[in-house]
XYZ file of C-alpha atoms in Angstrom:
571
model
C 97.678 70.844 128.150
C 100.090 72.575 125.105
C 102.450 75.138 125.601
C 102.399 78.459 123.660
C 104.585 77.461 121.502
C 103.149 74.290 120.616
C 99.653 76.137 120.293
C 101.473 78.420 117.437
C 103.310 75.676 115.341
C 101.468 72.470 116.225
C 102.462 69.448 118.794
C 105.893 68.625 119.020
C 106.867 64.660 120.538
C 110.375 66.622 121.493
C 108.666 69.574 123.474
C 106.614 67.590 125.621
C 106.964 68.725 129.507
C 105.108 66.862 131.764
C 103.499 68.962 134.606
C 104.998 67.106 137.390
C 107.658 69.065 140.013
C 110.444 67.222 138.387
C 110.017 68.540 135.106
C 108.561 71.893 135.693
C 111.641 74.146 136.453
C 113.140 73.078 132.823
C 110.165 74.020 130.880
C 111.191 77.595 130.687
C 114.359 76.623 129.057
C 112.590 74.154 126.728
C 110.582 76.455 124.995
C 113.310 79.312 124.772
C 115.540 76.403 123.072
C 112.798 75.022 120.958
C 111.704 78.438 119.997
C 115.258 79.534 119.013
C 115.499 76.188 117.068
C 111.846 76.285 115.010
C 113.522 80.497 114.385
C 116.474 78.915 112.425
C 114.875 76.029 110.738
C 111.203 76.457 110.273
C 109.386 73.554 110.199
C 106.610 72.595 106.954
C 103.291 74.260 107.736
C 101.176 71.988 109.466
C 97.276 71.735 109.213
C 95.489 74.303 111.589
C 92.739 73.020 113.362
C 89.995 74.887 112.195
C 87.541 74.351 114.732
C 88.078 77.596 116.784
C 86.416 79.043 113.956
C 83.205 78.044 115.348
C 83.698 80.426 118.219
C 82.324 83.681 116.555
C 82.515 83.775 112.656
C 84.062 86.869 112.679
C 87.451 85.317 113.729
C 89.984 84.048 111.132
C 93.394 82.151 111.501
C 96.654 84.263 110.295
C 97.629 81.603 107.287
C 101.008 81.573 108.694
C 101.031 81.204 112.598
C 97.214 80.125 113.196
C 96.699 83.172 115.980
C 92.989 84.439 115.921
C 91.978 87.560 114.397
C 88.974 89.394 113.132
C 87.374 90.964 109.991
C 86.128 94.286 111.876
C 88.788 96.093 109.435
C 89.250 94.148 106.181
C 91.543 94.730 103.484
C 90.785 97.435 100.734
C 90.820 97.946 97.052
C 91.617 101.276 96.813
C 89.747 103.879 94.683
C 91.653 106.375 93.224
C 88.949 108.891 92.243
C 87.570 108.926 96.489
C 90.409 107.596 97.844
C 87.699 105.745 100.240
C 88.274 102.258 100.013
C 86.277 99.355 99.164
C 85.853 96.206 101.236
C 86.489 93.413 99.926
C 85.726 89.786 102.138
C 88.942 87.864 100.248
C 91.119 89.912 102.607
C 91.212 90.515 105.918
C 93.091 93.104 107.965
C 91.938 93.115 111.758
C 94.896 90.757 112.634
C 98.089 92.503 113.495
C 100.254 90.871 110.606
C 102.965 88.242 112.510
C 105.903 90.165 111.698
C 108.214 86.499 112.719
C 106.486 84.192 110.280
C 109.255 81.624 109.719
C 112.345 82.556 109.621
C 114.412 85.743 108.762
C 116.012 84.561 105.446
C 112.457 82.937 104.800
C 110.370 85.689 105.218
C 113.350 88.022 103.283
C 113.164 85.950 100.421
C 109.192 85.767 100.324
C 108.934 89.605 101.596
C 105.558 89.149 102.594
C 103.991 92.157 103.841
C 104.269 93.294 107.699
C 107.188 91.267 107.915
C 109.929 92.331 110.273
C 112.127 92.259 106.538
C 109.649 93.921 104.529
C 109.225 96.851 107.257
C 113.392 97.357 107.266
C 113.014 97.780 103.221
C 110.206 99.945 103.305
C 111.376 102.125 106.378
C 114.281 102.455 104.861
C 113.228 104.022 101.566
C 110.459 106.102 103.916
C 113.353 107.259 105.943
C 115.766 108.281 103.116
C 113.229 109.861 101.004
C 111.798 111.630 103.456
C 115.041 112.900 105.439
C 115.587 114.556 101.872
C 112.117 116.071 101.345
C 112.961 117.747 104.889
C 116.630 118.921 103.946
C 115.092 120.373 100.586
C 112.572 122.291 102.093
C 114.215 123.574 104.671
C 116.950 124.805 102.271
C 114.543 126.369 100.114
C 112.888 128.238 103.433
C 115.501 129.335 104.837
C 117.197 130.485 101.363
C 113.670 132.476 101.034
C 113.584 134.361 104.202
C 117.134 135.246 103.817
C 116.729 136.950 100.493
C 113.190 138.760 102.085
C 114.603 140.081 105.161
C 117.922 140.224 104.635
C 119.327 140.790 101.174
C 116.687 142.922 100.158
C 116.450 145.166 102.824
C 120.365 145.798 102.216
C 119.714 146.401 98.268
C 116.854 148.616 98.435
C 116.057 149.656 101.835
C 119.246 150.129 104.355
C 120.441 152.717 102.765
C 117.232 154.663 100.872
C 114.629 154.555 103.002
C 114.663 157.375 106.169
C 115.234 155.218 109.042
C 111.612 155.942 110.590
C 110.053 154.734 107.523
C 111.782 151.422 107.501
C 109.538 149.671 109.795
C 107.230 149.685 106.531
C 109.363 146.860 105.325
C 107.561 144.463 108.126
C 104.088 144.940 106.679
C 105.153 145.166 102.502
C 106.797 141.633 102.953
C 103.743 140.232 105.220
C 101.409 141.492 102.569
C 103.000 139.870 99.532
C 103.595 136.709 100.971
C 99.876 136.728 102.006
C 99.064 137.116 98.572
C 101.133 134.411 97.209
C 99.154 132.219 100.121
C 95.932 132.869 98.701
C 96.727 132.633 95.069
C 98.267 129.122 95.595
C 95.067 128.166 97.744
C 93.024 129.584 94.920
C 94.958 128.090 91.819
C 96.312 124.742 93.335
C 93.803 123.664 95.746
C 93.300 123.693 99.480
C 96.552 121.716 100.673
C 94.528 120.759 103.555
C 95.819 121.109 107.616
C 96.348 119.301 110.512
C 93.055 118.097 111.236
C 93.379 117.086 107.754
C 95.852 114.798 108.200
C 94.845 113.345 111.322
C 91.458 112.629 109.473
C 92.882 110.638 106.451
C 94.969 108.490 108.718
C 91.693 107.207 110.660
C 89.684 107.132 106.892
C 91.856 105.992 104.502
C 95.730 105.270 105.787
C 96.703 107.789 103.435
C 96.990 111.300 101.992
C 96.661 112.070 97.986
C 100.077 112.875 96.451
C 98.024 115.995 94.622
C 98.104 117.541 98.204
C 102.355 117.851 98.040
C 102.570 120.857 95.619
C 99.775 122.729 96.964
C 101.224 122.442 100.621
C 104.895 122.847 99.898
C 103.700 126.668 97.911
C 101.241 127.583 100.203
C 103.718 126.931 103.646
C 106.431 128.360 102.185
C 104.294 131.782 101.216
C 103.093 131.782 104.830
C 106.520 131.360 106.814
C 108.708 133.265 104.451
C 107.075 136.367 105.000
C 107.303 135.920 108.956
C 104.151 134.688 109.224
C 103.423 132.969 112.944
C 102.883 129.147 111.844
C 105.653 126.695 111.833
C 106.835 123.888 109.235
C 105.622 121.271 111.517
C 102.095 120.108 109.915
C 103.370 121.096 106.143
C 106.292 118.779 106.284
C 104.103 116.284 107.989
C 101.923 116.379 105.135
C 104.332 116.274 102.555
C 106.239 112.986 103.937
C 102.897 111.523 104.886
C 101.899 111.739 101.147
C 105.646 110.596 99.910
C 105.232 107.721 102.182
C 101.635 106.656 101.301
C 102.884 107.269 97.291
C 105.741 104.794 98.050
C 103.191 101.877 99.967
C 100.717 101.959 96.907
C 102.652 102.272 94.121
C 106.177 100.957 94.782
C 105.184 98.184 97.237
C 101.697 98.092 95.656
C 100.013 97.937 99.131
C 96.314 97.316 99.571
C 95.793 96.722 103.118
C 94.675 99.586 104.734
C 96.503 99.172 108.347
C 99.523 98.430 105.979
C 99.338 101.646 104.049
C 98.502 103.609 107.391
C 102.003 102.278 108.942
C 103.840 103.448 106.233
C 101.939 106.814 106.093
C 102.864 107.060 109.984
C 106.757 106.020 108.932
C 106.841 109.232 106.808
C 105.100 111.510 109.545
C 107.514 110.108 112.086
C 110.812 111.122 109.644
C 109.411 114.235 108.819
C 108.913 114.941 112.501
C 112.177 113.308 113.599
C 114.480 115.016 110.730
C 112.520 118.182 111.897
C 113.453 118.304 115.884
C 116.648 116.356 115.294
C 115.209 113.948 117.916
C 114.606 110.381 116.657
C 112.561 109.124 119.189
C 110.121 112.219 120.506
C 109.367 113.028 116.740
C 107.598 109.571 115.677
C 105.990 109.501 119.254
C 104.157 112.593 118.249
C 102.943 111.448 114.964
C 101.848 108.778 116.515
C 100.288 110.323 119.294
C 99.108 113.681 117.262
C 96.388 111.373 115.403
C 94.051 110.423 118.756
C 93.385 112.394 122.090
C 94.677 110.369 124.814
C 97.610 108.002 123.914
C 99.489 106.388 120.747
C 96.374 103.654 119.718
C 98.200 103.029 116.558
C 100.432 101.191 118.637
C 101.394 98.358 116.666
C 103.704 100.473 114.349
C 105.688 102.164 116.870
C 108.858 100.622 116.106
C 108.615 100.237 112.309
C 107.441 104.499 112.689
C 110.789 104.893 115.187
C 112.980 102.787 112.837
C 112.580 105.188 110.031
C 112.518 108.313 111.603
C 115.802 107.383 112.984
C 117.140 106.481 109.233
C 115.402 110.165 108.420
C 117.758 111.975 110.964
C 120.611 110.381 110.068
C 120.058 111.481 106.258
C 118.921 115.180 107.057
C 122.130 115.439 109.576
C 124.237 114.179 106.979
C 123.244 116.594 104.108
C 122.948 119.589 106.204
C 126.457 118.989 107.646
C 125.316 119.509 111.118
C 125.080 117.415 114.204
C 122.995 116.168 116.741
C 122.694 118.535 119.550
C 120.106 120.578 121.321
C 119.400 123.841 119.413
C 118.378 126.199 122.482
C 120.581 127.556 125.382
C 119.092 129.307 128.274
C 122.817 129.660 129.783
C 126.295 128.079 129.699
C 125.554 125.735 132.753
C 122.919 123.528 132.354
C 120.654 121.861 134.962
C 122.871 119.899 137.165
C 119.617 117.981 138.902
C 116.039 117.644 139.095
C 113.824 117.857 142.897
C 111.221 115.996 143.979
C 109.676 119.294 144.183
C 109.876 119.707 140.013
C 106.625 117.533 139.542
C 104.730 119.914 142.017
C 106.019 122.740 139.743
C 105.353 121.147 136.550
C 101.959 120.176 137.392
C 100.804 123.952 138.597
C 102.430 125.489 135.398
C 100.680 122.507 133.377
C 97.814 123.961 134.220
C 97.957 127.410 133.571
C 99.419 126.238 130.400
C 95.904 124.762 129.555
C 94.128 127.689 131.196
C 96.266 129.651 128.235
C 94.989 127.404 125.271
C 91.509 127.041 126.315
C 91.468 130.799 126.355
C 92.923 130.829 122.845
C 90.703 128.055 121.890
C 87.883 130.300 122.652
C 89.676 134.032 121.282
C 90.035 131.628 118.244
C 86.525 130.444 117.901
C 85.381 134.016 117.528
C 87.432 135.092 114.964
C 86.641 132.098 113.137
C 83.347 133.437 113.299
C 83.772 136.717 112.079
C 85.710 135.655 109.159
C 82.682 133.124 108.620
C 80.038 135.853 108.906
C 82.507 138.021 105.883
C 82.016 135.016 104.088
C 85.793 134.523 104.019
C 86.491 130.676 104.866
C 85.281 129.654 101.125
C 88.378 128.842 99.225
C 87.521 131.102 96.278
C 88.147 134.072 98.409
C 91.353 133.109 99.937
C 93.797 136.289 98.927
C 91.156 138.319 100.840
C 90.884 136.356 103.610
C 94.898 136.339 103.898
C 95.072 139.853 103.605
C 92.502 140.544 106.341
C 94.621 138.260 109.240
C 97.819 139.827 107.714
C 96.243 143.432 108.906
C 96.174 142.231 112.566
C 98.952 140.653 112.068
C 101.425 143.213 110.552
C 100.325 145.610 113.067
C 101.357 143.341 116.136
C 104.627 142.625 114.316
C 105.632 146.376 113.795
C 105.154 146.748 117.786
C 106.458 143.517 118.800
C 108.770 141.785 116.537
C 109.053 138.887 118.412
C 105.954 137.690 117.434
C 107.105 136.975 114.346
C 107.968 133.880 112.408
C 107.260 130.612 114.391
C 109.862 130.821 116.844
C 112.329 128.109 116.490
C 115.183 130.173 116.089
C 113.853 133.066 118.518
C 112.880 130.696 121.449
C 116.266 130.955 123.257
C 116.201 135.067 122.484
C 112.433 134.788 123.997
C 113.438 132.361 127.081
C 116.722 134.863 128.092
C 114.799 137.873 127.502
C 117.283 139.097 125.013
C 117.599 142.340 123.348
C 115.212 142.679 120.050
C 118.615 143.140 118.075
C 119.755 139.155 118.516
C 116.442 138.279 116.336
C 117.613 136.580 113.860
C 115.460 137.576 111.024
C 112.840 139.793 111.660
C 114.253 143.836 110.169
C 114.064 146.038 111.692
C 114.590 144.421 114.951
C 113.140 147.411 117.150
C 110.025 147.759 115.453
C 108.242 151.147 115.595
C 108.371 151.244 119.328
C 111.543 149.816 120.199
C 109.394 147.269 122.012
C 112.500 145.138 124.176
C 110.722 142.128 126.382
C 112.850 143.513 129.398
C 110.335 142.773 132.280
C 107.452 140.182 133.062
C 104.943 142.737 131.703
C 106.451 143.040 128.538
C 107.151 139.058 128.723
C 103.338 138.452 128.986
C 102.864 141.234 126.456
C 104.701 139.054 124.034
C 102.850 136.074 125.090
C 99.448 137.391 124.541
C 100.462 138.812 121.043
C 101.957 135.364 119.865
C 98.547 133.419 120.906
C 96.530 136.547 118.975
C 98.784 136.369 115.844
C 98.721 132.743 115.800
C 95.229 133.160 115.689
C 94.845 135.644 113.027
C 97.314 133.339 111.056
C 94.965 130.187 111.100
C 91.841 132.091 110.633
C 93.567 133.762 107.590
C 94.314 130.221 105.972
C 98.275 130.797 106.471
C 99.555 126.759 106.400
C 101.522 125.876 108.853
C 101.868 124.654 112.325
C 101.376 125.859 115.922
C 103.770 123.632 117.669
C 106.925 125.696 117.483
C 105.029 128.842 118.247
C 103.262 127.213 121.175
C 106.747 126.632 122.375
C 107.722 130.407 121.570
C 104.497 130.898 123.288
C 105.429 129.181 126.314
C 108.636 130.590 126.862
C 107.278 134.025 127.259
C 104.487 132.989 129.926
C 106.893 131.206 131.544
C 109.682 134.237 131.615
C 106.457 135.929 132.755
C 106.378 133.330 135.795
C 109.731 133.476 136.891
C 109.443 137.339 136.854
C 106.974 136.735 139.683
C 108.617 134.095 141.586
C 112.519 134.711 141.062
C 113.402 131.473 142.837
C 111.746 129.215 139.976
C 114.018 127.921 137.473
C 114.058 130.007 134.311
C 114.516 126.488 131.843
C 111.831 124.501 134.040
C 109.733 127.520 133.882
C 109.712 128.014 130.684
C 109.935 124.106 129.149
C 107.232 123.462 131.785
C 105.127 126.078 130.284
C 105.615 125.427 126.701
C 104.507 121.841 127.094
C 101.589 122.887 128.951
C 100.085 125.126 126.305
C 100.940 122.675 123.359
C 100.270 119.264 125.156
C 96.599 120.600 125.858
C 96.069 121.383 122.324
C 97.280 118.792 120.629
C 97.784 115.887 123.017
C 100.982 114.734 122.542
C 101.558 114.147 126.512
C 104.722 111.701 125.770
C 106.708 113.199 122.905
C 106.312 116.754 123.967
C 108.328 116.195 127.129
C 111.201 114.383 125.174
C 111.076 116.979 122.234
C 111.360 120.106 124.360
C 113.896 118.875 126.776
C 115.931 117.345 123.332
C 116.050 120.883 121.875
C 116.911 122.443 124.861
C 119.621 120.031 126.572
C 117.623 120.356 129.596
C 117.309 116.654 130.532
C 117.202 116.794 134.234
C 113.912 119.024 133.682
C 112.280 115.796 132.525
C 110.306 114.791 135.023
C 108.825 118.349 135.489
C 108.102 119.006 131.831
C 106.427 115.285 131.688
C 104.251 116.740 134.798
C 103.457 119.349 132.878
C 101.861 117.371 129.988
C 100.154 114.747 132.023
C 98.259 117.575 133.784
C 97.609 119.736 131.054
C 96.226 116.780 128.810
C 94.154 115.625 131.949
C 92.515 119.556 132.461
C 91.717 119.577 129.183
C 90.637 115.995 128.059
C 86.652 117.037 127.308
C 87.825 120.081 125.170
C 88.383 118.699 121.688
C 90.516 121.022 120.055
C 91.341 119.168 116.877
C 87.776 117.437 115.762
C 88.961 114.634 113.576
C 91.200 113.130 116.843
C 88.548 110.472 116.890
C 88.998 106.872 119.006
C 90.492 104.252 116.803
C 87.186 102.327 115.442
C 88.593 98.852 115.562
C 89.928 98.402 119.148
C 88.148 96.624 121.368
C 86.559 98.539 124.071
C 88.782 97.357 126.808
C 91.535 99.766 125.442
C 89.326 102.820 125.660
C 87.363 104.755 128.181
C 84.038 104.039 126.135
C 84.730 100.492 127.462
C 83.600 101.379 131.101
C 80.011 100.364 130.440
C 80.440 96.962 129.205
C 83.365 95.396 131.818
C 81.047 96.878 134.296
C 78.295 94.694 132.486
C 80.564 91.991 132.085
C 81.377 92.057 135.458
C 77.672 91.591 136.659
C 77.549 88.336 134.431
């Protein structure tokens, strides 16, 4: 019987180890030693016995290592017009490319696709480029927000308008930017949304570069005016476009799964730079493509590498440090308790119920917009203006619902005075609303979910990650007002995870991101429990229809394979 290393590199006389009791204890040492020697001093390629090919014609052998792979997901010749690609039987990509084909320096010299040196170079370029892109986007976004909500009010409103009319600044800015959002979509084209991004990752592995400019303008208009959606999908789309462009044009890639890997690198780099979390961001980018776990698992390490580079570049350019941005109090949780897991499970279930109610409400709102004929991009301006009517009214009454919640999370989670809101102005709003009771916290949570739904229906371009976090913080504070013994950080983070995970299915990355942003690492067990329960509770409710099963995986990797496994067990 040949050892595994002999199957890969061919028979070697020096490595023959008998199955006798005397030599068995040295087998692992010999195998490990020869593997090291082989990696340092590669042997000349040997002829591979083609006989296993007769097992099934759909399998082939990797030309470098002789391992079997299948033809089901072949390389493609990309068609730039429709982006779908055409099959080419001369190439095969079902087989996950060997990352260590010969020795490192040989791979570096040949720079073959899929090898470690090739992935390092691509990861560095994608990470650096996407880190710069996120920095520039955020810089422009906050400059424009500062002008719209700080500089212009000082110049034209504070001393000129009567105090009781200053609240009209909120709908004024919202309507102007809504018109900008609609015009950008009508003139530049539809930039897509998160569902479209996921669809592109599955279907062709990349997003065409012509989506970049429309997404930049539409998303900036959507957020600058105080829209309740965030920059997460816009940045993911922008960096996915950039990474796909680099892959197909700079590195001349035509292998669909290889291009997909580079696109996922860009997506992970975007989210890592946004959250400042080099592990949670890329895991989120990998998870969001599927409804249950990471299915493009072979790209995990490279995606995390590119994301780490992106975080470094983003933080270096911004002059910031890598630290938490939310604070509940000066004292962090000292430890976690076993009961935190049970509490997290309960809050995760409540979060799933909130998301289910939100999905039903959003469906009805979209039906109304469809009935009015506003879902066509020809009427993008009217669609945005109608949605803004509801957002503006709620924004004047409850200023806490404005913006996407990244900077407002601490004020909501600590039930701070409205004067602590960083950008909304005037902070008292129309009625001087304050989040100073459990009932008012519940009102903020419901109002936040309602404004998110109108932003989505109105064609605003942005994401729901931070908005759901903010809504979860409000509902968490409502929960702690009813049960004062419950820890505030744990309740808010678990509720936030329950809402977000049940909608986006990012069960592993969300606890990492929430605990990182808040600096509450001891809450991890409870937040993870909330994520798990929420994803189980809503597993049969497809909020994002394009989150489909990966079609090139064996059935044993998914729940759809249960029947085939059952049949196999009978044979």
